[in-house]
Short mmCIF file of C-alpha atoms and ligand atoms in Angstrom, two decimals:
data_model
loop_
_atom_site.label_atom_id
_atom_site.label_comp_id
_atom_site.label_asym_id
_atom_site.label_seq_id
_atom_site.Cartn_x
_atom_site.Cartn_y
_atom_site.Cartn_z
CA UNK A 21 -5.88 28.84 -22.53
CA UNK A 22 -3.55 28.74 -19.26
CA UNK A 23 -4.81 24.81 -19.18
CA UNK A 24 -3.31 24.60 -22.74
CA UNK A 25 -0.13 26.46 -21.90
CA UNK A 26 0.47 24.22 -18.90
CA UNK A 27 -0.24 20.98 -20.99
CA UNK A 28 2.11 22.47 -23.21
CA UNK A 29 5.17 22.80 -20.96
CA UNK A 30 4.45 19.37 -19.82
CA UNK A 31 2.80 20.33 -16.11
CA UNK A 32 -0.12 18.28 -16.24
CA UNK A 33 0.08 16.50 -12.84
CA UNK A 34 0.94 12.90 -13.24
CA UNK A 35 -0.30 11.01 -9.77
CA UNK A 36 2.74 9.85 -7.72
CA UNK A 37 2.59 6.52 -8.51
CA UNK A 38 4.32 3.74 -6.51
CA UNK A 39 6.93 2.76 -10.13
CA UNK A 40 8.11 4.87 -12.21
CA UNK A 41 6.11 3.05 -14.98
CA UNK A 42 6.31 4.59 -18.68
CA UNK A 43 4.50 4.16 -21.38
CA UNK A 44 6.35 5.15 -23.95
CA UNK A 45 9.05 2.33 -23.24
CA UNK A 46 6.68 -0.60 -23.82
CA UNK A 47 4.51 0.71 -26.84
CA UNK A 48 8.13 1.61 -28.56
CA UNK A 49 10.94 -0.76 -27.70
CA UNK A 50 7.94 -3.31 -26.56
CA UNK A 51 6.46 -3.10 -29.09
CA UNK A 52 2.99 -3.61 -27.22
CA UNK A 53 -0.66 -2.60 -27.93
CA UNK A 54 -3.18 -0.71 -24.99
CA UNK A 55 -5.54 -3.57 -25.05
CA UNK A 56 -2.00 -6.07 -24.34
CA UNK A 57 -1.92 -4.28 -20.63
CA UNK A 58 -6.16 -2.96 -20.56
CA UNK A 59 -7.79 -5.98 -22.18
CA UNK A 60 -11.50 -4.67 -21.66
CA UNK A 61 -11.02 -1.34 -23.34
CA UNK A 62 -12.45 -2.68 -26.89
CA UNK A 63 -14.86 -5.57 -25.18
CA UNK A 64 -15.85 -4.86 -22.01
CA UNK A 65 -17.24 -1.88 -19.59
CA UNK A 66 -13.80 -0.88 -17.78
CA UNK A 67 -10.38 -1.26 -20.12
CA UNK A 68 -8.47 -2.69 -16.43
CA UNK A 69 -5.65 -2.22 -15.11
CA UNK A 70 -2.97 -4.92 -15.97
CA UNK A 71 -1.80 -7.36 -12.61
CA UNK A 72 1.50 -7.94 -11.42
CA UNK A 73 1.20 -11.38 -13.27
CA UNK A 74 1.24 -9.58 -16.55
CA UNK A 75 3.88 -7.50 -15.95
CA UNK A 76 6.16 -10.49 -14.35
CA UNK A 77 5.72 -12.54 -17.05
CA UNK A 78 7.66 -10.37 -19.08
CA UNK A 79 10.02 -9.16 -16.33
CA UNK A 80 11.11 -12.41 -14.35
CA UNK A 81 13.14 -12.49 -17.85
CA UNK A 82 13.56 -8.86 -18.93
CA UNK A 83 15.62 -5.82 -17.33
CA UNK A 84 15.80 -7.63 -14.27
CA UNK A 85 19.32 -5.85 -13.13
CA UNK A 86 17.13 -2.65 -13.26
CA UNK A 87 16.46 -0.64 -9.51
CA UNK A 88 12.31 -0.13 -10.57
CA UNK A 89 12.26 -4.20 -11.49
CA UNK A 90 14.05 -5.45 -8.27
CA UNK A 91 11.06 -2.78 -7.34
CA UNK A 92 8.63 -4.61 -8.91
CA UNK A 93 10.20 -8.04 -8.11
CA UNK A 94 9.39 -7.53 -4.29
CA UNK A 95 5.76 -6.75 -4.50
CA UNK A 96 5.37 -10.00 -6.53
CA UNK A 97 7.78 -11.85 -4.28
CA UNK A 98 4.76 -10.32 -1.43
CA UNK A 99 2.36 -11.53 -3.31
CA UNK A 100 1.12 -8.04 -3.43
CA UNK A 101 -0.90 -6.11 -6.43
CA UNK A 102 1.33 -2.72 -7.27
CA UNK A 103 -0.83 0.02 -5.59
CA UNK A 104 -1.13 2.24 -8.60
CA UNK A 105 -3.40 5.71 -8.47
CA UNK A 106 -6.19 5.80 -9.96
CA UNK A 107 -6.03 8.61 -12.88
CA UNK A 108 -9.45 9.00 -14.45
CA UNK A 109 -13.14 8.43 -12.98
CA UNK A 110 -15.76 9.32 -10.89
CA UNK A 111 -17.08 10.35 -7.64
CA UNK A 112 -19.39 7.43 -6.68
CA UNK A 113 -21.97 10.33 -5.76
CA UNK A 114 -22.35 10.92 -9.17
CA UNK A 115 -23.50 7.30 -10.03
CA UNK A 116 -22.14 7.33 -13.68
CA UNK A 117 -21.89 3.97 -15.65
CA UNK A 118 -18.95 4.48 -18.35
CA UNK A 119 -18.65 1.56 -20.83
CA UNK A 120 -15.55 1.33 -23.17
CA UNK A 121 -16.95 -1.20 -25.92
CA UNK A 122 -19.73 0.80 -27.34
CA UNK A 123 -17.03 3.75 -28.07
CA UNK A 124 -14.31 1.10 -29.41
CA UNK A 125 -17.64 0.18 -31.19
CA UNK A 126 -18.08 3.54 -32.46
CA UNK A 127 -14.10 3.43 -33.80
CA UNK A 128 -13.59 6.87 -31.09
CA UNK A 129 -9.86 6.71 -30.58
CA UNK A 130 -7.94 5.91 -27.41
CA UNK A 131 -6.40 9.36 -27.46
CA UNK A 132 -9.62 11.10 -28.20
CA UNK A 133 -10.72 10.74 -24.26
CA UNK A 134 -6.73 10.18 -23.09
CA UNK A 135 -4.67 11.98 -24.97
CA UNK A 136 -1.15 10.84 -26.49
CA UNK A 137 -0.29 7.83 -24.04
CA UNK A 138 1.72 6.48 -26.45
CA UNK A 139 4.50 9.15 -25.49
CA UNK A 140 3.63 9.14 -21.63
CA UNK A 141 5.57 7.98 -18.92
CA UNK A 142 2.60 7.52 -16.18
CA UNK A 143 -0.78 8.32 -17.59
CA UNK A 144 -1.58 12.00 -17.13
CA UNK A 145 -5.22 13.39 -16.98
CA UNK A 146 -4.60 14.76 -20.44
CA UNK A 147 -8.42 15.22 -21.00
CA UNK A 148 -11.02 16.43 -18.79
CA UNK A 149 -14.54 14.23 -18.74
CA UNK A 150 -17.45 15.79 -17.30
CA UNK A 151 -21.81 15.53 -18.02
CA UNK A 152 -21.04 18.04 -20.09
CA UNK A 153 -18.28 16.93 -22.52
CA UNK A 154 -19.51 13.39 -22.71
CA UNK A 155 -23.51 14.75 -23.87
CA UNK A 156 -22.20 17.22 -26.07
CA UNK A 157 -20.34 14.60 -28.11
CA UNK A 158 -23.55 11.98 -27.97
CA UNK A 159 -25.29 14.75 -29.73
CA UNK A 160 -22.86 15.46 -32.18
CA UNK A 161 -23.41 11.85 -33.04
CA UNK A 162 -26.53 11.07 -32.41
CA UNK A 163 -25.45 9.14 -29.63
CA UNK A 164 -28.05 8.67 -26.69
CA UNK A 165 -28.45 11.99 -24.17
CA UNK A 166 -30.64 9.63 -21.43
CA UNK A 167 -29.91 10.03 -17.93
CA UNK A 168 -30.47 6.00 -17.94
CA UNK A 169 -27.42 5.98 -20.50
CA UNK A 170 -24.54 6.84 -18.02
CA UNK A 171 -26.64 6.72 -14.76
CA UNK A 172 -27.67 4.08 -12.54
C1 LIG B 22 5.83 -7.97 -23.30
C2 LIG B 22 6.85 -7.83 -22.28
C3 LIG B 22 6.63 -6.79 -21.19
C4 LIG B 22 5.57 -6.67 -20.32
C5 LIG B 22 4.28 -7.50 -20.27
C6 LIG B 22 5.90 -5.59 -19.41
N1 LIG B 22 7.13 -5.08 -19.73
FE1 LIG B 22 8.10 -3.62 -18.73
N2 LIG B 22 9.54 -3.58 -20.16
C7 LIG B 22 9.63 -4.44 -21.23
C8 LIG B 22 10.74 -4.04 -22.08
C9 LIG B 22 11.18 -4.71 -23.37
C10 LIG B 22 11.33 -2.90 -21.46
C11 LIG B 22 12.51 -2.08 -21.97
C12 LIG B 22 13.77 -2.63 -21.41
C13 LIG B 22 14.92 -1.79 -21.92
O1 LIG B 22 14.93 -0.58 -21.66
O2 LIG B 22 15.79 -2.36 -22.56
C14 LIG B 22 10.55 -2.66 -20.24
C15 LIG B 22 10.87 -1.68 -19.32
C16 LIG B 22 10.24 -1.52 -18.10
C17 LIG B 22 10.65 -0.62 -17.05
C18 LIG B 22 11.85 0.31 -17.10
C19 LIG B 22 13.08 -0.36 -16.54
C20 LIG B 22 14.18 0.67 -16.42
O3 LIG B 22 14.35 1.19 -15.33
O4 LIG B 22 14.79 0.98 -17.44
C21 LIG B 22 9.76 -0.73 -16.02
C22 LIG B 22 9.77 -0.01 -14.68
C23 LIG B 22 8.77 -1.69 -16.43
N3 LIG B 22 9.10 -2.17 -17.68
C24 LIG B 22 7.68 -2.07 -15.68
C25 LIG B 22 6.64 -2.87 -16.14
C26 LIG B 22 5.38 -3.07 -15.46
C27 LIG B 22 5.00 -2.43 -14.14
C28 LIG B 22 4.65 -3.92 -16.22
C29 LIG B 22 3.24 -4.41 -15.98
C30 LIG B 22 2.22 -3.38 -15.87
C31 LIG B 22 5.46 -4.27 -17.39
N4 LIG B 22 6.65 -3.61 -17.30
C32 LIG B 22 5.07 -5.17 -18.38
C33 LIG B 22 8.80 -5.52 -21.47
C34 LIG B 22 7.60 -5.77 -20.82
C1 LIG B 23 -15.27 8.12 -25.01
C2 LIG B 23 -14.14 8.27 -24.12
C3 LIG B 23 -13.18 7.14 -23.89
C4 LIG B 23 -12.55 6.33 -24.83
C5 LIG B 23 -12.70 6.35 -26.34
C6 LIG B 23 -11.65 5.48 -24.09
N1 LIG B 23 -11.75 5.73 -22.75
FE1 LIG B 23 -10.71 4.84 -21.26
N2 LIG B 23 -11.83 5.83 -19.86
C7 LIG B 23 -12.75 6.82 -20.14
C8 LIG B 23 -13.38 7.25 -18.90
C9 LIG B 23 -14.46 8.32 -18.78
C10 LIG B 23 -12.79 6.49 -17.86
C11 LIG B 23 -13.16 6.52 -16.38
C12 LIG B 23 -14.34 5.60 -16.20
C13 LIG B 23 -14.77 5.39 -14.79
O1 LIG B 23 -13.93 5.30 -13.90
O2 LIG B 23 -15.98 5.27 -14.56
C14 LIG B 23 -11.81 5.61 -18.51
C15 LIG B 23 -10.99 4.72 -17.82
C16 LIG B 23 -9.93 4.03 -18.41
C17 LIG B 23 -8.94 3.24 -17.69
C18 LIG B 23 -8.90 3.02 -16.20
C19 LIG B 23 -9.29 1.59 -15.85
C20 LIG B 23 -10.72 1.25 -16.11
O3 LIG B 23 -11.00 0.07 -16.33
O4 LIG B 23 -11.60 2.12 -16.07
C21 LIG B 23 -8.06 2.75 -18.62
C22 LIG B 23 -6.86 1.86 -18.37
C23 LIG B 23 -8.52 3.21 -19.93
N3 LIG B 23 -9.65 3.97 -19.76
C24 LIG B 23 -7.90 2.88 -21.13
C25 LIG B 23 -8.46 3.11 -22.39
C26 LIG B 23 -7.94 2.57 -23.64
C27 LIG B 23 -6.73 1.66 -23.77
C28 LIG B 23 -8.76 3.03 -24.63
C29 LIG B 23 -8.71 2.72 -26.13
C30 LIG B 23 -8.79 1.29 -26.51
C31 LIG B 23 -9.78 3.87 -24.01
N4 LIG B 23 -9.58 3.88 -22.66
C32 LIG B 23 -10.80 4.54 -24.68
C33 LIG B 23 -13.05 7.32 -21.38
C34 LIG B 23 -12.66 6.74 -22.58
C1 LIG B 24 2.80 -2.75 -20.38
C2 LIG B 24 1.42 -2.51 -20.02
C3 LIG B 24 0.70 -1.28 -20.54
C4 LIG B 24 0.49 -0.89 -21.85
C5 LIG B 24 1.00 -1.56 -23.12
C6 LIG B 24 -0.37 0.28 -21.79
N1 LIG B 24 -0.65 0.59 -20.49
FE1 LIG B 24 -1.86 2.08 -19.83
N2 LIG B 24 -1.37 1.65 -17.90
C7 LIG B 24 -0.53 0.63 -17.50
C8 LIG B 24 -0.30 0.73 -16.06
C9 LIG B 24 0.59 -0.17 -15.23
C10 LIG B 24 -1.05 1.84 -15.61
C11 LIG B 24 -1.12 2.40 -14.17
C12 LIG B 24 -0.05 3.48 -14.00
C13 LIG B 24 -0.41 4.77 -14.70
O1 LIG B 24 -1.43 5.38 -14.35
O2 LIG B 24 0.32 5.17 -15.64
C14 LIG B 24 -1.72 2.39 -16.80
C15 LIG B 24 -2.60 3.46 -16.78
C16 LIG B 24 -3.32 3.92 -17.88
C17 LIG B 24 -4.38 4.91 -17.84
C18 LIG B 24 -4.90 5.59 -16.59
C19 LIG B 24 -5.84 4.64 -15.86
C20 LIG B 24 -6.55 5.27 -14.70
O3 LIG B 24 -6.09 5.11 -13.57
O4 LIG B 24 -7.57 5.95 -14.89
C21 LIG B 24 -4.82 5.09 -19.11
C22 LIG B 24 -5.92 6.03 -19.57
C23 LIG B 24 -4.03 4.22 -19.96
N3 LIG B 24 -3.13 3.52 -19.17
C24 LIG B 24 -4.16 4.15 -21.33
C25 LIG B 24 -3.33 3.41 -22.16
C26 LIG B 24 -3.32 3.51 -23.60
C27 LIG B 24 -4.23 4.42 -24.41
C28 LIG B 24 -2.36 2.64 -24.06
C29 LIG B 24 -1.90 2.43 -25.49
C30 LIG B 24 -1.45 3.64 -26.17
C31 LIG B 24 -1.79 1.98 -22.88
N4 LIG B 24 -2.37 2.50 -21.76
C32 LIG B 24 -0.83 0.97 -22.91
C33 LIG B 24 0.00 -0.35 -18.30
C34 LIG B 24 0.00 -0.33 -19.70
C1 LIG B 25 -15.91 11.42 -28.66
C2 LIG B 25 -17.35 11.31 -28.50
C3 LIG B 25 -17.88 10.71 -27.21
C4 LIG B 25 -17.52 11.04 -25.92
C5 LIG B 25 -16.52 12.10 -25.47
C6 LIG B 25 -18.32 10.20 -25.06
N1 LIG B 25 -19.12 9.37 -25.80
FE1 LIG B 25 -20.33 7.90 -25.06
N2 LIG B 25 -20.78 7.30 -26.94
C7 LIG B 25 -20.34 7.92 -28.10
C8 LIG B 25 -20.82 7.16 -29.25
C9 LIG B 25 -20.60 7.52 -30.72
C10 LIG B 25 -21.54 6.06 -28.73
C11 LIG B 25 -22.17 4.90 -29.49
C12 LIG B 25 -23.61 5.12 -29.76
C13 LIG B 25 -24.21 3.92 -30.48
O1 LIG B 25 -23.69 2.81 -30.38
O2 LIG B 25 -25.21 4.14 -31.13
C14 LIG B 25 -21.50 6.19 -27.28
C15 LIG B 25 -22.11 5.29 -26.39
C16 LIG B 25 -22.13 5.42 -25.02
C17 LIG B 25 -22.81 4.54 -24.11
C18 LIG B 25 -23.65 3.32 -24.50
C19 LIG B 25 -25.05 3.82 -24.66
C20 LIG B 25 -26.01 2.72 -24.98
O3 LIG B 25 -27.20 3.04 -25.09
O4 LIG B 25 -25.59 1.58 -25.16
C21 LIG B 25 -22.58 5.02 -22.84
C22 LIG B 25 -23.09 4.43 -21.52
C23 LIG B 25 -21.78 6.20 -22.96
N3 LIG B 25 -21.51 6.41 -24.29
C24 LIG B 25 -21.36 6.97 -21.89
C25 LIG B 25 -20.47 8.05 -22.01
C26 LIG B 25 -19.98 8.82 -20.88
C27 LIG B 25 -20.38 8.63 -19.43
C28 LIG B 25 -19.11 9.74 -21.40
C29 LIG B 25 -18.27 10.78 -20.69
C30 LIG B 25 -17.39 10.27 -19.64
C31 LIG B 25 -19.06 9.54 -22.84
N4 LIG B 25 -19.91 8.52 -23.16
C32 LIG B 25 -18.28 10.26 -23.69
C33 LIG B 25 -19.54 9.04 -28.18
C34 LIG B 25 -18.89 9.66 -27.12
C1 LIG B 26 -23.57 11.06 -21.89
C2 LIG B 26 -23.53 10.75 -20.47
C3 LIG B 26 -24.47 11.46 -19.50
C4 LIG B 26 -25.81 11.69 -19.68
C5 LIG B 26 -26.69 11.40 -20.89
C6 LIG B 26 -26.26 12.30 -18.43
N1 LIG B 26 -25.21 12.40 -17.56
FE1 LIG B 26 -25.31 13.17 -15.67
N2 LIG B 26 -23.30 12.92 -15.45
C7 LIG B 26 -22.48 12.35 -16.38
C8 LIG B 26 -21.13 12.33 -15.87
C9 LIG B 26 -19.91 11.76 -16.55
C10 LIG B 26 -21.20 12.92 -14.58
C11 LIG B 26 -20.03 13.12 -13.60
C12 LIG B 26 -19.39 14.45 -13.90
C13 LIG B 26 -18.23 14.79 -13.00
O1 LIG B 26 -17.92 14.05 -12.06
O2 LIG B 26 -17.64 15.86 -13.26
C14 LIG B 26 -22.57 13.28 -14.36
C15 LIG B 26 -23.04 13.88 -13.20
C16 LIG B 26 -24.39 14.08 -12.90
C17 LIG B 26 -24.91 14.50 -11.64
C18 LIG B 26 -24.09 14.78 -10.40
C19 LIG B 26 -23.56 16.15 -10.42
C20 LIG B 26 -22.68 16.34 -9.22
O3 LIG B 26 -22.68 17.42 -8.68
O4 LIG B 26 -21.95 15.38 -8.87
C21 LIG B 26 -26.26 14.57 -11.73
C22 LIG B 26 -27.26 14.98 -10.65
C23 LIG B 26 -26.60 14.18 -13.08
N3 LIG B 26 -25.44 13.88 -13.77
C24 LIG B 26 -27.89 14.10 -13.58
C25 LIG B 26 -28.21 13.79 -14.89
C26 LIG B 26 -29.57 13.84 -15.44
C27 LIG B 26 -30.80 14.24 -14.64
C28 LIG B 26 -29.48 13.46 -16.74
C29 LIG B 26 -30.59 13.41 -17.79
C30 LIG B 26 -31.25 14.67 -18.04
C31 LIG B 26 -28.06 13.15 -17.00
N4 LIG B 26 -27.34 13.36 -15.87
C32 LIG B 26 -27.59 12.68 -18.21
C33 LIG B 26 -22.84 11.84 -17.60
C34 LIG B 26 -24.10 11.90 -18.18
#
């Protein structure tokens, strides 16, 4: 309930990322798709994280009188990767194998595990993953409960 109340009044702790990146401005006035930025998130095991070559080929062109774009503009002039925080995952301890295509697969919704990152600036850890969400859902759907599913 508090968790709920907090989500509500918009607390959740967004990581302090190194651009004030936002969702919400791409998938609306961009007009993008997830899978135009996270191209494995309906194919492949991990959904990515887009490079700095994806994002400049837009923005060599687009906003470029903006502060966070001359921002942006001087990593790639570095030839650096933007050092964003990782937001969801796992300990490596824990030795869990997630794969993204057998849910897109499945037709489980983006939001389902992520919550509404259409309307995000930086992703937020809207939804909490753990052993026991993820087997309680594979038995709601007959999905496998094997350790050998997500361990390796
Ligand atoms: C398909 C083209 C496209 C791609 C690819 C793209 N952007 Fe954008 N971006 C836009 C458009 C359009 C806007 C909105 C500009 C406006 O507000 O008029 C925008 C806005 C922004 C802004 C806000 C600028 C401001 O301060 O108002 C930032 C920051 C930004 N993008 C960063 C990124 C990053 C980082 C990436 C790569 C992960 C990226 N963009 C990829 C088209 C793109
Ligand atoms: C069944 C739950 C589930 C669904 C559905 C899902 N994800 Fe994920 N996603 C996860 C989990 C769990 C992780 C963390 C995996 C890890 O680090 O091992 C993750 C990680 C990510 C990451 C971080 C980068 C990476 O490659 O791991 C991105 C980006 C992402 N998801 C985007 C998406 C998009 C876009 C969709 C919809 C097309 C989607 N996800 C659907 C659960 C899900
Ligand atoms: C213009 C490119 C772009 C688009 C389009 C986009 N994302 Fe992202 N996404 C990013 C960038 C850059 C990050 C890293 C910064 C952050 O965490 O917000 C990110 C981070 C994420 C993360 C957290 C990854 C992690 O570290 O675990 C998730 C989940 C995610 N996006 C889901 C989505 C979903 C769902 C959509 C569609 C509704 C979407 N994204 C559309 C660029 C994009
Ligand atoms: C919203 C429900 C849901 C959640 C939450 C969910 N899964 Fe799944 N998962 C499914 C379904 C449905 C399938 C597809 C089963 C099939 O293809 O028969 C699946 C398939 C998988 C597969 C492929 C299994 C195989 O034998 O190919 C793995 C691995 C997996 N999930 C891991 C995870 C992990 C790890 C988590 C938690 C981070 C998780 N899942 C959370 C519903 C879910
Ligand atoms: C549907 C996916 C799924 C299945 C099936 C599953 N696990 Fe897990 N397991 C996870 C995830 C995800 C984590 C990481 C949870 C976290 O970091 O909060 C985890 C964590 C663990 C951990 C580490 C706990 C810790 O303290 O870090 C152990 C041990 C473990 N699982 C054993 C098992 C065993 C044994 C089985 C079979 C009886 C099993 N798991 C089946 C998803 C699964």
């Amino acid at each position: 309930m508090l968790l709920l109340l907090l989500a509500a009044a918009g607390a959740l702790m967004a990581a302090d990322q190194p651009l004030s990146f936002s969702h919400a401005a791409h998938i609306e006035k961009a007009r993008m798709q997830c899978t135009d930025c996270h191209s494995g998130a309906k194919t492949r095991d991990n959904a990515g994280i887009p490079s700095i070559r994806r994002c400049m080929a837009c923005h060599q062109f687009i906003a470029t009188d903006r502060p966070e774009i001359g921002r942006l503009a001087a990593y790639w002039e570095k030839q650096r990767e933007v050092p964003w925080l990782r937001v969801y995952g796992f300990s490596k301890d824990a030795a869990v194998q997630f794969r993204h295509a057998p849910h897109a697969r499945a037709e489980i919704e983006c939001a389902r595990c992520h919550g509404d990152v259409a309307s995000m600036t930086v992703a937020v850890p809207a939804v909490v993953h753990t052993m026991g969400t993820c087997v309680q859902c594979h038995r709601d759907n007959s999905a496998s409960d094997d350790c050998v599913a997500c361990h390796f």
